Short mmCIF file of C-alpha atoms and ligand atoms in Angstrom, two decimals:
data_model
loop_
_atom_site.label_atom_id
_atom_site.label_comp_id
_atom_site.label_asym_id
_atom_site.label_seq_id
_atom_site.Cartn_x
_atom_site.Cartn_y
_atom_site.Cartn_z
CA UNK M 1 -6.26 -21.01 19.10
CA UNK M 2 -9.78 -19.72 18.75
CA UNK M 3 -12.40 -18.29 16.56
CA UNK M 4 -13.28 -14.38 16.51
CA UNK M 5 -15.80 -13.41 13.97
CA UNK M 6 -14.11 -11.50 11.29
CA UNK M 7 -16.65 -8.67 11.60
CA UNK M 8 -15.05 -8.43 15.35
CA UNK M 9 -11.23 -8.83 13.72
CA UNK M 10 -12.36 -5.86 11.23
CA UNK M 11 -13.76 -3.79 14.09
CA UNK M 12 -10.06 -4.34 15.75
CA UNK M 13 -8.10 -3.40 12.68
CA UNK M 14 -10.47 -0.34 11.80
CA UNK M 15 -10.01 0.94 15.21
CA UNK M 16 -6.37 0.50 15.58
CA UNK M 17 -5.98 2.56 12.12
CA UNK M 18 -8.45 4.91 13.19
CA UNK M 19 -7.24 5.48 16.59
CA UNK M 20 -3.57 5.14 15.84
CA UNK M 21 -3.06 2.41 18.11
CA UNK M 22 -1.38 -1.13 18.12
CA UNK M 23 -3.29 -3.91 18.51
CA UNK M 24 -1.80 -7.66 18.66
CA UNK M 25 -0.89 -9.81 16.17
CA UNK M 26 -4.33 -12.03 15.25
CA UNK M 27 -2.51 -14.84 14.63
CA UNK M 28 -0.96 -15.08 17.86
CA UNK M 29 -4.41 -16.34 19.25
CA UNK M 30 -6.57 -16.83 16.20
CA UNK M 31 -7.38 -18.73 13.26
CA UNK M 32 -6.78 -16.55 10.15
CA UNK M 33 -6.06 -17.95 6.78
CA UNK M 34 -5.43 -15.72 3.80
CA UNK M 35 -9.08 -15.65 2.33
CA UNK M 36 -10.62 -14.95 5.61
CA UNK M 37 -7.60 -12.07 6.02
CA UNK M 38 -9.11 -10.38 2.68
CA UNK M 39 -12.98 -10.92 4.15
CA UNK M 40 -11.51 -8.76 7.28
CA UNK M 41 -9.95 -6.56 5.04
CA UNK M 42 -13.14 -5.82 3.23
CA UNK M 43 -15.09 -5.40 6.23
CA UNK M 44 -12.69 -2.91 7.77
CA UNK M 45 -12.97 -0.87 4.69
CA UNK M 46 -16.76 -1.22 4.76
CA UNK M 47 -16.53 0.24 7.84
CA UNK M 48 -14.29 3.54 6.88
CA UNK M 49 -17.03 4.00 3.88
CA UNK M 50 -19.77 3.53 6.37
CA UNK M 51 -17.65 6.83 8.04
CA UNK M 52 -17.94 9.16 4.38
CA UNK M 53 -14.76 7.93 3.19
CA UNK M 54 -14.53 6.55 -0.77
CA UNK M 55 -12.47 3.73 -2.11
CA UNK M 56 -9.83 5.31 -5.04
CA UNK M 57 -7.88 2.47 -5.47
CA UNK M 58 -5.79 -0.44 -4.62
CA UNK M 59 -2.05 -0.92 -3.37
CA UNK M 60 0.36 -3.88 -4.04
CA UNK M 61 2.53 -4.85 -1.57
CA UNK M 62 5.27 -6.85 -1.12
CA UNK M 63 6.02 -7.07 -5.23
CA UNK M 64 9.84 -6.47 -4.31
CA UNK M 65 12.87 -8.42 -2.28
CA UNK M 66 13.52 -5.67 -0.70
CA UNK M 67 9.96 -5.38 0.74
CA UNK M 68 9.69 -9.14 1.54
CA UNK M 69 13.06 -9.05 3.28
CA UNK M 70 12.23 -6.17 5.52
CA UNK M 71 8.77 -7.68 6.90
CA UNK M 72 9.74 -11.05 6.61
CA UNK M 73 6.80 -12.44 4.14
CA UNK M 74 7.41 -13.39 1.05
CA UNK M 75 4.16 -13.19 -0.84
CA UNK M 76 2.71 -10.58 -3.09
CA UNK M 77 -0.81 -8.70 -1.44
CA UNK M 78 -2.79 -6.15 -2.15
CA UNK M 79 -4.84 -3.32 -0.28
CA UNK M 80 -7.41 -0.99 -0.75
CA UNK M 81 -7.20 2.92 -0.80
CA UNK M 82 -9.47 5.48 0.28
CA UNK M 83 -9.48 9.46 -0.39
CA UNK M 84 -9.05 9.34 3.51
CA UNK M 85 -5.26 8.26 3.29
CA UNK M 86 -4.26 10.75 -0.06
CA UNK M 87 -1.91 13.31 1.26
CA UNK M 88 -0.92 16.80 -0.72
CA UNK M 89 2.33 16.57 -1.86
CA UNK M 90 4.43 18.87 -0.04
CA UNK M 91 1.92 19.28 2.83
CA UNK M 92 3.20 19.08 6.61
CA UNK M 93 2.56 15.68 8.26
CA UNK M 94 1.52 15.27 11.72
CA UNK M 95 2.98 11.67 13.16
CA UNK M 96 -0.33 12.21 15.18
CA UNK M 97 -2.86 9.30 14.50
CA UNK M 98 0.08 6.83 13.39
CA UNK M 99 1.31 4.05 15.17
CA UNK M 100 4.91 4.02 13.61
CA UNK M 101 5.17 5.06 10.24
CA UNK M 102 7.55 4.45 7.24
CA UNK M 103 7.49 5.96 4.26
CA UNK M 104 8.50 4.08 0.65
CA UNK M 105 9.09 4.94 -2.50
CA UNK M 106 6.33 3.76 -5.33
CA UNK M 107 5.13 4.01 -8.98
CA UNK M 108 1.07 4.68 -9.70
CA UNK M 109 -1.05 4.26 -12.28
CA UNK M 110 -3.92 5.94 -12.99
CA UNK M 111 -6.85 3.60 -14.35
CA UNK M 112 -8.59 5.30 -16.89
CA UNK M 113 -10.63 1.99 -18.32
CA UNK M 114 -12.01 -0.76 -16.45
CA UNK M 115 -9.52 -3.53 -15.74
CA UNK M 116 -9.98 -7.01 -13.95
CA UNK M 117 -8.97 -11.17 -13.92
CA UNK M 118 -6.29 -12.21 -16.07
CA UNK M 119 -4.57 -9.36 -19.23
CA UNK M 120 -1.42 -8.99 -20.13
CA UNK M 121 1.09 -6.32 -19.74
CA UNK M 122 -0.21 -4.83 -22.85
CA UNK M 123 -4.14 -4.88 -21.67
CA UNK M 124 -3.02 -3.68 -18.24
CA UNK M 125 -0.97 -0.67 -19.88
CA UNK M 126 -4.06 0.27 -22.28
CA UNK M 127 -6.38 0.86 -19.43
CA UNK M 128 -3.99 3.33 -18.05
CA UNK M 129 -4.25 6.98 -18.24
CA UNK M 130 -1.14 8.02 -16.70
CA UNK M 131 1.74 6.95 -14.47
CA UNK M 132 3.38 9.37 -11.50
CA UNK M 133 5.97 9.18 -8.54
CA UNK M 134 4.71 8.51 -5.42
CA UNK M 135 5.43 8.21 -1.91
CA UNK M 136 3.22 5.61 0.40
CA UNK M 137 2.96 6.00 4.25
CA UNK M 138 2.93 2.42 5.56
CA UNK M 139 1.93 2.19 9.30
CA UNK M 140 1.49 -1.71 10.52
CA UNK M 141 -1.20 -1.40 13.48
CA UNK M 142 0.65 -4.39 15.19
CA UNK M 143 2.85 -4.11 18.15
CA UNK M 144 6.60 -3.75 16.99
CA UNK M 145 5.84 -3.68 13.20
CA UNK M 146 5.60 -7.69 13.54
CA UNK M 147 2.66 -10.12 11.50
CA UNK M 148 2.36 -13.47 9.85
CA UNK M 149 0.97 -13.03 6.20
CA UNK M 150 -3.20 -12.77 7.64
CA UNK M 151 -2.33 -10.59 10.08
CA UNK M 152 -0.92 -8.27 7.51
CA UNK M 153 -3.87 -8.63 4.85
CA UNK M 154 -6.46 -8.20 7.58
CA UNK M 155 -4.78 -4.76 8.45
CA UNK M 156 -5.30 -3.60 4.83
CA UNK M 157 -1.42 -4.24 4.05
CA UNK M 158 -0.71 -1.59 6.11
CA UNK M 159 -2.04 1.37 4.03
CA UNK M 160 -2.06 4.18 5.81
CA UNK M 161 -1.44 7.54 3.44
CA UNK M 162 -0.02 8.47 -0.19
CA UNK M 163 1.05 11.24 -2.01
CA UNK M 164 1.14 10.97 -5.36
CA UNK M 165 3.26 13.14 -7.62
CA UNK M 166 2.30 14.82 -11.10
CA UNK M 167 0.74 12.66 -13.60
CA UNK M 168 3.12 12.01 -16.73
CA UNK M 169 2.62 10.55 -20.07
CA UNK M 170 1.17 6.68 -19.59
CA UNK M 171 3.80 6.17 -22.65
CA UNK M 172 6.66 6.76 -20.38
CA UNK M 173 8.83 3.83 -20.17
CA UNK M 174 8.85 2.40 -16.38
CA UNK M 175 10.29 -0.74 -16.64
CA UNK M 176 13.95 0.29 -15.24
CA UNK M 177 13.75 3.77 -13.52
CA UNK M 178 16.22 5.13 -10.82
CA UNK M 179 14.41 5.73 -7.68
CA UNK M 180 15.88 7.49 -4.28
CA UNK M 181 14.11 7.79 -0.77
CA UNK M 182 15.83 10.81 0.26
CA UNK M 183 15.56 12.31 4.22
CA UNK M 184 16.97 15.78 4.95
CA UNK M 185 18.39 15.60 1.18
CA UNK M 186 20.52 12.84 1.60
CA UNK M 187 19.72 9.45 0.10
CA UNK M 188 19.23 6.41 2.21
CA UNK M 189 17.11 4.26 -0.17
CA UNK M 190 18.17 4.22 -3.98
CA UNK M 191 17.28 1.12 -6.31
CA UNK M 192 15.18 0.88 -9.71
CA UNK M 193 11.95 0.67 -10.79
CA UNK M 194 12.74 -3.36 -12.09
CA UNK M 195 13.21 -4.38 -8.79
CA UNK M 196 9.16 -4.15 -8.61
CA UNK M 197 8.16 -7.72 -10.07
CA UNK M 198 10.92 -6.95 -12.75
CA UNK M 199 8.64 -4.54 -14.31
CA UNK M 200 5.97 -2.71 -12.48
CA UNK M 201 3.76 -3.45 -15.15
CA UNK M 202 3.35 -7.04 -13.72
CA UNK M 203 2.32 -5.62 -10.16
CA UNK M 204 -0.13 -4.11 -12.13
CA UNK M 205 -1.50 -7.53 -13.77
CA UNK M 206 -1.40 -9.23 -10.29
CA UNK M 207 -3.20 -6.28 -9.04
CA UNK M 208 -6.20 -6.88 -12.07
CA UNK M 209 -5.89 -10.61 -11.00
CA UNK M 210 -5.82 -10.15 -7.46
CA UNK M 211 -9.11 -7.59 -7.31
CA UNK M 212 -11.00 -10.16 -9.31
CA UNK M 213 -10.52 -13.05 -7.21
CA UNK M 214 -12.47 -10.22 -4.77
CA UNK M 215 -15.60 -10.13 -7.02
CA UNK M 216 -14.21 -6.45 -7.77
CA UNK M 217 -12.26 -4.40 -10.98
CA UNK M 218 -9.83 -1.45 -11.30
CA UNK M 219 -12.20 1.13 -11.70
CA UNK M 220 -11.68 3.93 -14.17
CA UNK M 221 -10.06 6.86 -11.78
CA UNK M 222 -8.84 4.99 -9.65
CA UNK M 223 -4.85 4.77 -8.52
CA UNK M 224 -2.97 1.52 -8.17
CA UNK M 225 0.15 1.64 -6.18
CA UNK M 226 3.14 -0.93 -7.72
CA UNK M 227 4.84 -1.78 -4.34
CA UNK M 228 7.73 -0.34 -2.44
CA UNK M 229 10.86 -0.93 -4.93
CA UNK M 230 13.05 -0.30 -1.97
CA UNK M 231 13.20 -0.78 2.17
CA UNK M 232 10.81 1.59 4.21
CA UNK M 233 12.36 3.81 6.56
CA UNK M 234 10.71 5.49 9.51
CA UNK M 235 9.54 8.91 9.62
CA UNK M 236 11.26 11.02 12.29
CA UNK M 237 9.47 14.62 13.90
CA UNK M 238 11.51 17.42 12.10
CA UNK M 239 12.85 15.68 8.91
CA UNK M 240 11.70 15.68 5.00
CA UNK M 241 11.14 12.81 2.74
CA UNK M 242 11.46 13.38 -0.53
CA UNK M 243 11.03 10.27 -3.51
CA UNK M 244 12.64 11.03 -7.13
CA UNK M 245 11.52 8.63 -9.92
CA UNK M 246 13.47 9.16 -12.89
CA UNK M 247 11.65 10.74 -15.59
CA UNK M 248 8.40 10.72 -13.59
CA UNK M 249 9.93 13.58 -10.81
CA UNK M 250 9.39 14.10 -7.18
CA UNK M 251 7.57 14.20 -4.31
CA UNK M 252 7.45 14.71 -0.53
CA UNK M 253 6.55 16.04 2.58
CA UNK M 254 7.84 17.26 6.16
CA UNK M 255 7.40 15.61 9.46
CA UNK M 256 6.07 17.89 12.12
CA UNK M 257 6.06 16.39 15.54
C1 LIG Y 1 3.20 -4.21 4.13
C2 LIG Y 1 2.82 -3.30 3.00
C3 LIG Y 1 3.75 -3.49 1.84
C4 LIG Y 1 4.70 -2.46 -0.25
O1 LIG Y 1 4.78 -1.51 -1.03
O2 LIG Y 1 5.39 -3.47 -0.37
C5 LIG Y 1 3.75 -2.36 0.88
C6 LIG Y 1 4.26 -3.58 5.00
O3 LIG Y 1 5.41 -3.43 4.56
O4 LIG Y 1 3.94 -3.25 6.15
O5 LIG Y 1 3.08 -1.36 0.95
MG1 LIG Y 2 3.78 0.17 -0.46
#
């Protein structure tokens, strides 16, 4: 095992998003521990802002079984988002630039008051302006979709694009909505909204705990992503993904080559 700077891990990560291209696992070689994971995280992003692009939220990850089974880690983490990875809903997607991408179904909030360390469900639902459907694009940079827990948080939890549906009512109840992950119009994902930390409320609370132990808050305007309430499933050239969230709607997009 040795010692890489985490300025050098960050440059790794950054490039393997920005390039599209895997890179091995860090801790196949490295020391990485989870607070030096987020440090590399943070540096990779300071690197996409350096670029032009602007932080406009955070995602949770891993806030369901079904998440933790499919990557094998069993820990709630976050990520950050930036206006580089929002998709139009609907729009064409070129599996250019991607490594190998997944899509999964998701719940968002928009922040419409500040929001950080410890609130409850009630707090964390005041400072929200409105809720929506949305699809995430998860792309691991590592070879065969494969990490440890660092390796994961280092490579910004695998955020890689969203689309985010319309914004509904912030009075809509979420706690136990039916969600499918549709391709071509069939389903191949279905489950409910509970299966995200119960209620996705709570991924929302971790999320206001989990920035602040970063020195940072949910920002008004900004969108936090609940977690994947199902499996991921990889996007294919030619075929459409589509994500209903009861009472919240739709949305989706077509794979192009
Ligand atoms: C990690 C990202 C997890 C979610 O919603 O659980 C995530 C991964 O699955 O590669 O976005
Ligand atoms: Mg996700």
């Amino acid at each position: 095992m040795t010692r890489l700077p985490l300025a050098r891990m960050a440059e790794i990560a950054d490039e393997g998003a920005r390039t599209g291209t895997a890179i091995a696992q860090f801790t196949n070689d490295h020391e990485l521990d989870v607070p030096d994971a987020y440090a590399v995280q943070a540096l990779s992003i300071s690197r996409r802002v350096a670029r032009g692009e602007r932080v406009v939220g955070v995602k949770m990850g891993l806030t369901s079984r079904a998440k933790m089974a499919q990557v094998g880690v069993d820990e709630v983490i976050w990520g950050r988002l930036t206006d580089g990875m929002l998709l139009a809903d609907g729009a064409p997607l070129s599996l250019g630039g991607y490594v190998h991408p997944r899509v999964e179904p998701e719940i968002a909030f928009l922040i419409e008051r500040p929001l950080g360390g410890r609130v409850t469900a009630m707090q964390a639902m005041d400072a929200v302006g409105a809720v929506a459907a949305a699809a995430e694009v998860i792309d691991s940079r590592y070879e065969d979709f494969k990490f440890a827990l660092p390796d994961v948080i280092a490579d910004n939890s695998s955020s890689s694009g969203i689309v985010v549906g319309a914004w509904c009512d912030p009075s809509t109840p979420i706690d136990n909505l039916g969600i499918a992950l549709s391709v071509d119009g069939r389903n191949q994902e279905v489950g409910s909204s509970a299966a995200i930390l119960g209620d996705p409320v709570r991924s929302l609370v971790e999320a206001a705990r989990m920035v602040a132990e970063a020195g940072l808050q949910l920002e008004p305007g900004w969108i936090v992503l609940a977690g994947g309430a199902t499996a991921a499933v990889p996007l294919v050239a030619g075929s459409s993904y589509r994500v209903t969230v009861e009472s919240l709607g739709r949305v989706g997009f077509t794979v192009t080559e």
